[in-house]
C-alpha cells in the first residue's frame, strides 16, 4: 500500500511534494489497473501484469487452440464414419436381398421368364449399390480411399470402373495411431483384380543414371550416404558421398579420390553381373571401409579389399521403378513388341516399340481407357496388370508369335496358369472317380473327359485327372496323342496360342474329317477349357477361359443378372456363392468402420475433458476474483482520498505554523 511518511514536516518542501506526488500517482495507477481488471474480468491483461502467469497463459492458449481444431476434426470424422456406416448397412440389406433372389432361382422351380423378371430386380440392386459406392459427406467421397474429390465408381464399357486410390484419408485426431476416416472401395466392395501379378523377376540392371534412392542396398536397408575411407596402398583417402545422387556420382567421386594416389585405378559398374560396382587398382591394392556409423560403404556393397587385378563389390539390388529404363530389364528384348489387351468386350493391340521406360508402358496402357492399370509390385521387381473394371474380363496375350507379354511376365494365359483360375474362379470341371454301375468297381473309361478326332479319322480319349495347370493339360493331351500312335508335333500338337490367348490344337493329318473335340461322360472339362467344338482348318483355336475378372460384389451382381437373363442355372449358383464372400467382406468393413467410429467417439470425450481441465487452469491464472478486486478497489479509493487530504494539509503548512 502506498503511504505518505509522517516525518514530512521535517524535510524540505520540494522533497515532501515529490514524495506526496509519487504516492498519489502510485495509488492512481493501482486504482486504474484494478478498474481495467474489473471491466475485463481478467487479472492478467498484458505480460507486464504477471510475467510468469502470462507465459503459462500463452502456452495454454496455444494448447486450447489445438484442442479446439482437433475437436473439429474429430467431429467431422465422427460424422463421416457414421455416414459410411449407414451406407454400408443399406448395402448389406441390398446384398442379402440379391442373395435371396439368386437362391430362389436355383433349381427346377424357376423358368426363363421368371428369371428374366428377377434380373430386373438385380438391376435395381446394382443401381442402389452404385449410389452407395459413390456416397459422400460434404463433397467428400467415402469409399474412394485417399482420392476423395472424384467419384470412385464410374460406368465404362458396360461395367463399373473403380477410380479410387489408397487405403483412406487420415485426419489429425490426436490418437496414438493413425485413424482413417474414408475407406478404400477395394476393402469394402472388392473393386480391383489381383491375379495378373508379374511372374517374371525383371531384375533391373545398375546403370550410371540409377538413383541411389532406388537401390535396396547390399544389406537390404536402402542406401545411407556419408563419408567412407579408401586405403590406396597404405594411403588413407576420405571420400564424402553425402551429396551423391546417382551411381555415376559414386563412380566419379571414388575414381577421382583413388586416382590422386594411383593414377591408373578405375571404378565402374560390373559388366558381368550388372548389379554392383567393380574396382581395379593400377599399381596398388585398394581397401574400402566405413568411417563412423553411416554405413555408406556397406550399403553400396563396397566394403572389402580389391586387388590390382580388380574385384567386384556386393549386389546392391536396384529396384524397379517408373523411371527404370526398359533396356536395363533382365530377360526383356528391346524395343518391346506388341501385346494384346482385352477388357469389357474391347480388344486392343498395343505397340510398345517406342516405350523407353516403365512409365511409358504405364502411360500407354492407361491411354487405352479400357479399365486396365499397370503398377510396380510392392516387391519392386516386377510389373502387375490390374483390372479396375467390375463386369469386365481382362486378357493379356501375345500378337503374331511375339514374346513381349511373356518376357514382362504379364501374360494372363500361360503354362503355369492354374485351372482353378479359369471361368472367373469356377475352375475346370473334370470327371473323376467313375465306377461301373454293375460291379461297383472303378471304371477308368468313365473318367474320360473328352475325345479328340482328327482329319484322318484317328481319335483318342483324354483323361484330365490330377492336372492343376494349363501345362499339365497340354502334356496330358499330347501324351494321349502319342499313345494313339501320333507323332507330336509332326502329326498333332496341343499348345498355347501364339496370337492372343487360349489352347490350340494343330492337326497336320490328311483327311476329309473335321478336327473335333467331343465331351464324354457328361464332363464339362472341354467346354471349361474353351476347346469344345470342331473346325475344318488346320488349327482348332480354343477360347480364352482364363480371363481375369474383378472379384467384387458388382462383378458378382452383374454375373447374377446376366445368368438370370441367360437362364443359366450353373452361372446363378456360382454368382450366389460369390455374394457370400461379398457379404462377409462387407460385414468386416462395416465392423472396421464401427471400431474406428468408437475410437473417434471416445477421443471426442477425452479431448473435451482435457479442454475443460486446460480452461480451468487458464481461468485460475487469468480470471479475476471479483470480490477481492472490489475490496481492493474500495481500499485504493480510500487510500487515494486520504493521500489527497494529507497532501493538501501538508502543503498548506508554513514556518509560522511551526513557530507557534
XYZ file of C-alpha atoms in Angstrom:
660
model
C 0.000 0.000 0.000
C 1.268 3.476 -0.884
C 1.629 5.788 2.193
C 2.864 9.297 2.945
C 5.607 9.317 5.646
C 4.722 11.054 8.927
C 8.052 12.925 9.071
C 7.332 15.081 6.017
C 7.225 18.181 8.179
C 10.948 17.892 8.847
C 12.127 17.713 5.238
C 12.381 20.393 2.550
C 9.093 21.342 0.928
C 10.248 20.212 -2.535
C 11.149 16.729 -1.327
C 7.879 16.473 0.562
C 5.887 17.437 -2.543
C 7.733 14.862 -4.664
C 7.050 12.085 -2.149
C 3.375 13.015 -1.894
C 3.003 13.234 -5.688
C 4.622 9.810 -6.161
C 2.287 8.330 -3.555
C -0.792 9.772 -5.258
C 0.407 8.643 -8.709
C 1.046 5.140 -7.406
C -2.425 4.983 -5.923
C -3.935 6.281 -9.152
C -2.015 3.696 -11.188
C -3.094 0.801 -8.984
C -6.665 2.114 -8.996
C -6.666 2.308 -12.791
C -5.209 -1.203 -13.054
C -7.922 -2.513 -10.775
C -10.577 -0.729 -12.834
C -9.243 -2.383 -16.011
C -9.242 -5.785 -14.316
C -12.830 -5.327 -13.131
C -14.026 -4.134 -16.544
C -12.341 -7.063 -18.394
C -12.854 -9.674 -15.720
C -9.205 -10.721 -16.078
C -6.389 -10.483 -13.559
C -3.755 -10.593 -16.292
C -4.382 -8.430 -19.365
C -0.817 -7.962 -20.584
C 2.503 -9.749 -19.985
C 3.700 -6.946 -17.699
C 0.838 -7.670 -15.299
C 2.360 -11.043 -14.355
C 5.238 -12.349 -16.459
C 5.128 -15.930 -15.135
C 1.341 -16.232 -15.421
C 1.347 -14.622 -18.884
C 3.859 -17.201 -20.124
C 1.720 -20.068 -18.862
C -1.418 -18.487 -20.330
C 0.261 -18.232 -23.745
C 1.129 -21.938 -23.660
C -2.424 -22.815 -22.614
C -3.916 -20.605 -25.351
C -1.890 -22.488 -27.973
C -2.878 -25.825 -26.481
C -6.552 -24.866 -26.340
C -6.486 -23.708 -29.953
C -5.010 -27.052 -30.977
C -7.585 -28.945 -28.948
C -10.381 -26.914 -30.499
C -9.158 -27.750 -34.020
C -8.719 -31.383 -33.060
C -12.267 -31.485 -31.738
C -13.500 -30.080 -35.048
C -11.521 -32.775 -36.880
C -12.912 -35.473 -34.606
C -16.463 -34.220 -35.010
C -16.042 -34.250 -38.785
C -14.518 -37.738 -38.653
C -17.374 -38.936 -36.474
C -19.932 -37.623 -38.966
C -18.067 -39.177 -41.925
C -17.747 -42.577 -40.249
C -21.359 -42.622 -39.125
C -22.486 -41.756 -42.648
C -20.304 -44.540 -44.046
C -21.716 -46.988 -41.505
C -25.245 -46.104 -42.538
C -24.370 -46.542 -46.207
C -22.873 -49.971 -45.558
C -25.907 -51.020 -43.535
C -28.062 -50.270 -46.579
C -25.577 -52.091 -48.836
C -25.734 -55.166 -46.606
C -29.521 -55.238 -46.852
C -29.308 -54.973 -50.643
C -26.793 -57.811 -50.873
C -28.924 -60.062 -48.697
C -31.900 -59.318 -50.943
C -29.808 -60.153 -54.046
C -28.714 -63.440 -52.478
C -32.327 -64.279 -51.664
C -33.294 -63.616 -55.284
C -30.452 -65.816 -56.529
C -31.248 -68.677 -54.172
C -34.869 -68.522 -55.203
C -33.933 -69.036 -58.856
C -31.746 -72.109 -58.338
C -33.391 -75.413 -59.138
C -36.307 -76.661 -61.198
C -38.902 -74.350 -59.727
C -37.933 -71.408 -61.961
C -38.380 -70.811 -65.662
C -36.702 -68.478 -68.114
C -39.403 -65.788 -67.905
C -39.305 -65.667 -64.119
C -35.541 -65.373 -64.155
C -35.656 -62.501 -66.639
C -38.065 -60.697 -64.325
C -35.774 -61.254 -61.337
C -32.854 -59.992 -63.411
C -34.519 -56.578 -63.411
C -34.645 -56.719 -59.611
C -30.898 -57.322 -59.588
C -30.524 -54.322 -61.922
C -32.260 -52.176 -59.316
C -29.991 -53.504 -56.560
C -26.958 -52.783 -58.725
C -28.024 -49.172 -59.181
C -28.646 -48.799 -55.454
C -25.236 -50.214 -54.588
C -23.614 -47.950 -57.161
C -25.112 -44.978 -55.337
C -23.798 -46.419 -52.071
C -20.299 -46.786 -53.527
C -20.430 -43.131 -54.566
C -21.767 -41.918 -51.203
C -20.280 -38.686 -49.947
C -20.391 -36.368 -46.965
C -19.898 -32.647 -47.617
C -18.363 -33.360 -51.057
C -16.050 -35.985 -49.533
C -16.433 -39.377 -51.231
C -16.499 -42.023 -48.510
C -15.250 -45.057 -50.440
C -12.548 -43.616 -52.706
C -9.621 -44.211 -50.350
C -7.357 -41.168 -50.348
C -8.909 -39.944 -53.601
C -11.885 -38.180 -52.045
C -12.589 -35.498 -54.625
C -13.680 -37.689 -57.534
C -16.398 -40.287 -57.957
C -14.962 -43.720 -57.041
C -17.151 -45.871 -59.323
C -17.873 -44.819 -62.908
C -19.504 -46.517 -65.891
C -17.104 -47.855 -68.514
C -17.672 -50.319 -71.357
C -20.793 -51.743 -69.754
C -19.059 -52.315 -66.417
C -18.093 -50.259 -63.387
C -14.584 -48.907 -63.027
C -13.018 -48.101 -59.677
C -11.008 -44.868 -59.814
C -10.124 -44.533 -56.138
C -6.633 -44.938 -54.728
C -5.040 -45.634 -51.379
C -6.437 -47.028 -48.158
C -8.130 -43.926 -46.815
C -7.848 -40.278 -45.788
C -6.154 -39.666 -42.443
C -7.064 -36.757 -40.176
C -5.314 -35.302 -37.116
C -7.408 -36.872 -34.399
C -4.878 -36.815 -31.581
C -4.976 -40.600 -31.384
C -1.767 -42.542 -30.921
C -2.375 -44.498 -34.136
C -3.429 -43.097 -37.487
C -7.171 -43.074 -37.978
C -8.681 -43.291 -41.471
C -11.976 -41.526 -41.949
C -12.579 -42.728 -45.507
C -12.304 -46.291 -46.769
C -10.952 -47.945 -49.880
C -13.559 -49.250 -52.295
C -11.372 -52.315 -52.700
C -11.691 -53.038 -48.979
C -15.464 -52.653 -48.982
C -16.581 -53.816 -52.415
C -13.522 -55.677 -53.763
C -13.011 -53.310 -56.679
C -9.702 -54.471 -58.146
C -8.370 -57.731 -59.558
C -5.235 -59.267 -58.117
C -4.338 -62.277 -60.278
C -2.144 -60.895 -63.072
C 0.854 -60.304 -60.868
C 4.096 -60.348 -62.774
C 5.563 -63.835 -62.939
C 8.998 -62.640 -64.081
C 11.598 -61.054 -61.812
C 12.700 -58.259 -64.125
C 15.874 -57.728 -62.047
C 16.790 -54.205 -63.263
C 20.473 -53.706 -64.003
C 22.516 -50.936 -62.427
C 23.182 -48.008 -64.761
C 25.016 -44.759 -64.309
C 21.748 -42.860 -64.032
C 20.264 -45.200 -61.407
C 19.270 -43.120 -58.389
C 20.740 -44.230 -55.083
C 17.234 -43.850 -53.647
C 16.182 -46.667 -55.973
C 18.588 -49.233 -54.537
C 17.722 -51.859 -51.946
C 21.392 -51.842 -50.979
C 23.753 -54.706 -50.182
C 22.184 -55.090 -46.729
C 18.599 -54.705 -47.956
C 18.241 -51.478 -45.964
C 18.489 -48.967 -48.773
C 21.478 -46.639 -49.010
C 22.572 -44.275 -46.239
C 25.047 -41.745 -47.571
C 28.079 -40.466 -45.711
C 31.873 -40.463 -45.729
C 33.834 -43.630 -46.479
C 37.533 -44.425 -46.090
C 39.592 -45.649 -49.054
C 43.008 -47.144 -48.291
C 45.048 -46.855 -51.509
C 48.235 -48.825 -50.981
C 48.538 -47.638 -47.367
C 47.426 -44.063 -48.004
C 44.040 -43.224 -46.491
C 41.712 -41.053 -48.540
C 38.309 -39.883 -47.250
C 35.513 -39.764 -49.813
C 32.389 -37.773 -48.949
C 29.367 -39.303 -50.711
C 26.726 -37.329 -48.824
C 25.838 -35.311 -51.948
C 25.833 -38.281 -54.352
C 22.516 -38.880 -56.108
C 23.260 -41.486 -58.795
C 25.586 -44.419 -59.419
C 27.650 -42.168 -61.700
C 28.155 -39.739 -58.803
C 29.589 -42.571 -56.684
C 31.845 -43.738 -59.527
C 33.149 -40.217 -60.200
C 33.800 -39.439 -56.516
C 35.571 -42.752 -55.862
C 37.656 -42.745 -59.005
C 38.747 -39.123 -58.509
C 39.821 -39.839 -54.921
C 41.636 -43.088 -55.735
C 43.478 -41.622 -58.713
C 45.074 -38.958 -56.518
C 47.272 -41.821 -55.264
C 47.014 -44.481 -58.004
C 46.558 -42.690 -61.319
C 45.521 -45.703 -63.340
C 42.846 -47.088 -60.967
C 39.293 -47.425 -62.298
C 35.794 -47.614 -60.813
C 32.890 -48.864 -62.927
C 29.691 -50.915 -62.962
C 30.468 -54.628 -63.165
C 29.622 -55.724 -66.702
C 29.275 -59.368 -65.720
C 26.513 -59.044 -63.135
C 25.211 -55.547 -63.822
C 24.216 -55.091 -60.188
C 27.390 -53.980 -58.366
C 30.475 -51.779 -58.605
C 33.829 -53.006 -59.903
C 37.161 -51.530 -58.744
C 40.588 -52.185 -60.182
C 43.863 -50.713 -58.923
C 46.741 -49.909 -61.229
C 49.770 -50.362 -59.015
C 48.414 -50.998 -55.508
C 45.550 -52.807 -53.769
C 42.584 -50.806 -52.551
C 40.614 -51.343 -49.317
C 37.309 -49.600 -48.643
C 35.617 -49.294 -45.245
C 33.134 -47.081 -43.447
C 34.010 -44.081 -41.324
C 31.733 -43.887 -38.328
C 28.266 -45.433 -38.204
C 26.920 -44.116 -41.534
C 27.302 -47.460 -43.287
C 27.520 -45.928 -46.758
C 30.266 -48.306 -47.919
C 28.350 -51.349 -46.614
C 25.084 -50.218 -48.201
C 26.823 -49.640 -51.548
C 28.451 -53.061 -51.348
C 31.931 -51.512 -51.415
C 33.483 -52.797 -48.190
C 36.443 -55.088 -48.784
C 39.834 -55.254 -50.470
C 40.287 -55.012 -54.232
C 43.464 -56.498 -55.691
C 45.409 -54.874 -58.504
C 43.752 -57.307 -60.889
C 40.412 -55.863 -59.843
C 37.347 -57.102 -57.998
C 33.645 -56.501 -57.510
C 31.529 -55.398 -54.595
C 28.264 -56.909 -53.400
C 24.903 -56.909 -55.185
C 23.151 -53.625 -54.392
C 19.859 -54.816 -55.912
C 18.390 -51.950 -57.990
C 14.623 -51.536 -57.598
C 12.117 -51.494 -60.416
C 10.541 -48.035 -60.589
C 8.600 -45.930 -63.051
C 11.906 -44.355 -64.131
C 13.606 -47.683 -64.877
C 14.815 -47.979 -68.444
C 13.362 -50.972 -70.290
C 16.815 -51.708 -71.704
C 18.054 -52.436 -68.173
C 15.482 -55.189 -67.515
C 16.800 -58.734 -67.408
C 15.328 -61.107 -69.990
C 13.390 -58.380 -71.829
C 14.031 -57.764 -75.530
C 14.012 -54.097 -76.548
C 12.460 -52.431 -78.305
C 9.309 -54.076 -76.975
C 6.827 -55.598 -79.381
C 3.035 -55.568 -79.472
C 0.780 -57.075 -76.831
C -2.950 -57.740 -76.971
C -5.147 -56.403 -74.194
C -8.847 -57.089 -73.859
C -11.408 -55.931 -71.309
C -15.084 -55.045 -71.275
C -15.636 -56.582 -74.691
C -12.931 -54.395 -76.235
C -9.660 -55.722 -77.703
C -6.623 -53.551 -78.377
C -3.245 -54.421 -79.916
C -0.794 -52.108 -78.169
C 2.511 -51.334 -79.890
C 5.141 -50.686 -77.202
C 8.114 -50.302 -79.545
C 8.505 -46.609 -78.696
C 8.434 -47.155 -74.914
C 11.724 -46.313 -73.216
C 10.844 -46.601 -69.527
C 8.388 -48.424 -67.293
C 6.418 -45.170 -67.036
C 5.986 -45.184 -70.818
C 4.387 -48.642 -70.593
C 2.079 -47.451 -67.813
C 1.012 -44.416 -69.809
C 0.435 -46.431 -72.988
C -1.837 -48.919 -71.217
C -3.718 -46.173 -69.375
C -4.248 -44.385 -72.690
C -6.328 -47.305 -73.973
C -9.016 -46.431 -71.393
C -10.325 -49.978 -71.084
C -10.030 -50.274 -67.305
C -6.517 -51.729 -67.083
C -3.801 -50.218 -64.923
C -0.106 -51.103 -64.711
C 1.752 -50.750 -61.456
C 5.075 -51.774 -59.955
C 4.673 -54.626 -57.473
C 5.351 -53.978 -53.787
C 8.449 -56.162 -54.133
C 9.826 -53.618 -56.651
C 10.994 -56.338 -59.017
C 8.045 -56.985 -61.368
C 5.009 -55.418 -63.024
C 1.357 -56.069 -62.208
C -1.543 -55.518 -64.612
C -4.662 -54.626 -62.619
C -8.237 -54.918 -63.856
C -10.244 -51.983 -62.498
C -13.458 -52.860 -64.354
C -16.107 -54.799 -62.450
C -18.026 -56.782 -65.049
C -15.078 -56.826 -67.473
C -12.922 -59.799 -68.449
C -9.269 -58.811 -68.778
C -6.905 -60.737 -71.004
C -3.257 -60.050 -71.838
C -1.743 -62.024 -74.704
C 0.807 -62.049 -77.476
C 0.353 -60.865 -81.064
C 1.544 -62.887 -84.075
C 4.001 -65.026 -82.155
C 5.510 -62.147 -80.173
C 7.077 -62.634 -76.735
C 6.725 -59.221 -75.068
C 3.906 -60.105 -72.642
C 5.695 -63.316 -71.686
C 9.039 -61.584 -71.150
C 7.383 -58.937 -68.981
C 5.741 -61.764 -67.040
C 2.219 -60.394 -67.524
C 0.596 -62.791 -69.995
C -2.689 -63.890 -68.412
C -2.769 -67.306 -70.076
C 0.456 -69.301 -69.684
C 1.515 -72.845 -68.971
C 1.635 -72.052 -65.253
C -1.914 -70.647 -65.142
C -3.941 -72.638 -62.609
C -7.087 -74.368 -63.804
C -8.759 -73.130 -60.632
C -8.476 -69.595 -62.072
C -10.470 -70.486 -65.194
C -14.016 -69.242 -65.751
C -13.860 -66.455 -63.172
C -12.720 -68.808 -60.467
C -15.139 -71.624 -61.169
C -12.236 -73.715 -62.421
C -12.457 -76.690 -64.778
C -14.946 -79.462 -64.055
C -13.126 -82.783 -64.523
C -14.726 -86.241 -64.481
C -13.192 -88.387 -61.772
C -13.991 -91.346 -59.566
C -16.167 -93.120 -62.155
C -17.409 -96.626 -61.206
C -19.061 -99.422 -63.102
C -22.781 -99.390 -62.161
C -22.925 -103.177 -62.280
C -19.745 -104.237 -60.488
C -19.315 -101.103 -58.401
C -15.613 -101.151 -59.218
C -13.604 -98.157 -60.511
C -14.057 -97.759 -64.251
C -11.307 -95.696 -65.954
C -13.411 -95.307 -69.100
C -15.891 -93.260 -67.088
C -13.139 -90.780 -66.172
C -12.526 -89.811 -69.805
C -13.282 -86.087 -70.165
C -13.301 -85.674 -73.941
C -12.343 -87.266 -77.231
C -10.249 -85.582 -79.932
C -10.943 -86.656 -83.525
C -8.531 -85.779 -86.360
C -8.907 -85.297 -90.115
C -7.586 -88.756 -90.981
C -10.166 -90.429 -88.742
C -7.812 -91.025 -85.821
C -9.290 -90.327 -82.413
C -8.073 -90.590 -78.840
C -9.509 -90.082 -75.370
C -8.158 -87.604 -72.818
C -8.442 -88.088 -69.060
C -7.512 -84.924 -67.130
C -7.345 -86.469 -63.686
C -4.667 -84.951 -61.391
C -3.969 -81.898 -63.573
C -3.567 -78.475 -61.979
C -2.149 -76.103 -64.610
C -2.522 -75.369 -68.307
C 0.825 -77.047 -68.963
C -0.479 -80.190 -67.254
C -3.435 -80.171 -69.672
C -1.169 -79.727 -72.691
C 1.113 -82.532 -71.521
C -1.857 -84.824 -70.902
C -3.360 -84.193 -74.338
C -0.020 -84.640 -76.138
C 0.677 -87.810 -74.135
C -2.708 -89.234 -75.140
C -1.934 -88.406 -78.796
C 1.415 -90.158 -78.545
C -0.252 -93.219 -77.012
C -2.636 -93.257 -80.004
C 0.387 -93.577 -82.339
C 0.579 -89.914 -83.418
C 3.851 -88.036 -83.745
C 3.960 -84.826 -81.679
C 4.297 -82.190 -83.114
C 4.546 -83.618 -86.638
C 1.007 -85.067 -86.723
C -0.669 -83.270 -83.861
C 0.146 -80.821 -81.056
C -1.683 -79.099 -78.223
C -0.003 -75.772 -77.409
C -0.568 -72.220 -76.277
C -1.917 -69.806 -78.861
C 0.772 -67.699 -80.492
C -1.759 -64.975 -81.285
C -3.948 -63.913 -78.377
C -4.671 -66.478 -75.675
C -6.102 -69.962 -75.366
C -5.205 -73.550 -76.214
C -4.706 -74.500 -79.854
C -4.959 -77.994 -81.293
C -2.940 -78.294 -84.511
C -3.960 -81.209 -86.770
C -1.410 -81.975 -89.504
C -3.011 -85.228 -90.606
C -4.641 -85.509 -94.028
C -8.276 -86.420 -94.470
C -11.806 -85.169 -95.085
C -12.970 -85.288 -91.481
C -13.125 -82.149 -89.312
C -10.898 -81.786 -86.285
C -13.271 -82.070 -83.338
C -13.373 -82.197 -79.545
C -16.338 -84.069 -78.092
C -17.294 -84.202 -74.414
C -17.533 -87.606 -72.711
C -19.225 -88.841 -69.523
C -21.073 -85.519 -69.098
C -17.704 -83.894 -68.346
C -17.598 -80.139 -68.859
C -13.806 -80.036 -68.989
C -13.548 -79.353 -72.745
C -16.113 -76.575 -72.535
C -14.438 -75.076 -69.450
C -11.077 -75.176 -71.246
C -12.609 -73.439 -74.260
C -11.722 -76.192 -76.770
C -15.115 -77.852 -77.235
C -16.156 -77.792 -80.921
C -14.794 -78.577 -84.362
C -13.048 -76.984 -87.343
C -12.105 -77.822 -90.907
C -8.951 -75.712 -90.784
C -5.549 -76.930 -89.657
C -5.863 -75.463 -86.177
C -8.710 -75.565 -83.680
C -8.261 -72.324 -81.729
C -9.674 -72.507 -78.224
C -11.286 -69.640 -76.353
C -9.543 -67.788 -73.572
C -11.285 -69.056 -70.434
C -8.615 -67.757 -68.076
C -9.618 -64.102 -68.324
C -9.212 -62.011 -65.198
C -12.335 -60.631 -63.545
C -12.601 -58.274 -60.608
C -13.681 -60.223 -57.544
C -16.158 -57.585 -56.430
C -19.782 -57.513 -55.407
C -20.503 -55.556 -58.592
C -18.952 -58.310 -60.717
C -20.991 -60.944 -58.915
C -24.213 -58.964 -59.226
C -23.581 -58.374 -62.934
C -22.842 -62.095 -63.339
C -26.038 -62.976 -61.462
C -28.097 -60.605 -63.615
C -26.593 -61.984 -66.829
C -27.050 -65.588 -65.677
C -30.697 -64.886 -64.878
C -31.204 -63.343 -68.304
C -29.491 -66.352 -69.935
C -31.415 -68.888 -67.845
C -28.040 -70.301 -66.741
C -28.501 -72.321 -63.536
C -24.794 -73.007 -63.143
C -23.955 -69.329 -63.521
C -26.640 -68.352 -60.995
C -25.265 -70.795 -58.462
C -21.705 -69.560 -58.886
C -22.736 -65.887 -58.655
C -24.638 -66.571 -55.421
C -21.527 -68.220 -53.974
C -19.623 -65.038 -54.802
C -22.226 -62.969 -52.952
C -21.482 -64.945 -49.788
C -17.900 -63.676 -49.953
C -19.132 -60.136 -50.620
C -21.498 -60.206 -47.640
C -18.680 -61.379 -45.355
C -16.278 -58.734 -46.720
C -18.887 -56.007 -46.288
C -19.525 -57.115 -42.706
C -15.797 -56.955 -41.945
C -15.519 -53.495 -43.488
C -18.520 -52.274 -41.509
C -17.042 -53.724 -38.309
C -13.777 -51.916 -39.007
C -15.609 -48.646 -39.566
C -17.546 -49.256 -36.343
C -14.311 -49.722 -34.410
C -12.891 -46.520 -35.889
C -16.104 -44.634 -35.097
C -15.983 -45.858 -31.476
C -12.385 -44.746 -31.122
C -13.254 -41.335 -32.533
C -16.232 -41.023 -30.170
C -14.042 -41.916 -27.189
C -11.411 -39.457 -28.410
C -14.016 -36.673 -28.554
C -14.996 -37.323 -24.925
C -11.353 -37.463 -23.848
C -10.478 -34.275 -25.726
C -13.436 -32.438 -24.203
C -12.338 -33.482 -20.702
C -8.811 -32.257 -21.347
C -10.128 -28.979 -22.731
C -12.151 -28.411 -19.554
C -9.042 -29.034 -17.440
C -6.938 -26.665 -19.530
C -9.610 -23.970 -19.432
C -9.872 -24.368 -15.662
C -6.115 -23.972 -15.282
C -6.136 -20.917 -17.541
C -9.016 -19.442 -15.570
C -7.068 -19.842 -12.331
C -4.170 -17.951 -13.868
C -6.032 -15.242 -15.794
C -9.563 -14.716 -14.497
C -10.224 -12.122 -11.777
C -11.582 -12.754 -8.279
C -14.292 -10.087 -8.410
C -14.839 -9.977 -4.619
C -11.176 -9.433 -3.866
C -10.925 -6.862 -6.668
C -13.950 -4.944 -5.375
C -12.487 -4.777 -1.843
C -9.129 -3.735 -3.272
C -10.782 -1.049 -5.418
C -12.610 0.408 -2.392
C -9.394 0.374 -0.333
C -7.497 2.137 -3.087
C -10.198 4.797 -3.359
C -9.930 5.455 0.403
C -6.151 5.467 0.159
C -6.206 7.967 -2.701
C -8.672 10.183 -0.860
C -6.547 10.071 2.290
C -3.436 10.865 0.297
C -5.073 13.889 -1.307
C -6.274 15.215 2.073
C -2.880 14.656 3.681
C -1.114 16.343 0.787
C -3.455 19.317 0.977
C -2.819 19.776 4.688
C 0.914 19.264 4.448
C 1.215 21.664 1.515
C -0.564 24.456 3.390
C 1.894 24.456 6.343
C 4.399 27.344 6.669
C 7.224 28.350 9.041
C 4.758 30.247 11.134
C 2.853 27.031 11.866
C 5.997 25.619 13.449
C 6.800 28.829 15.422
C 3.534 28.937 17.213
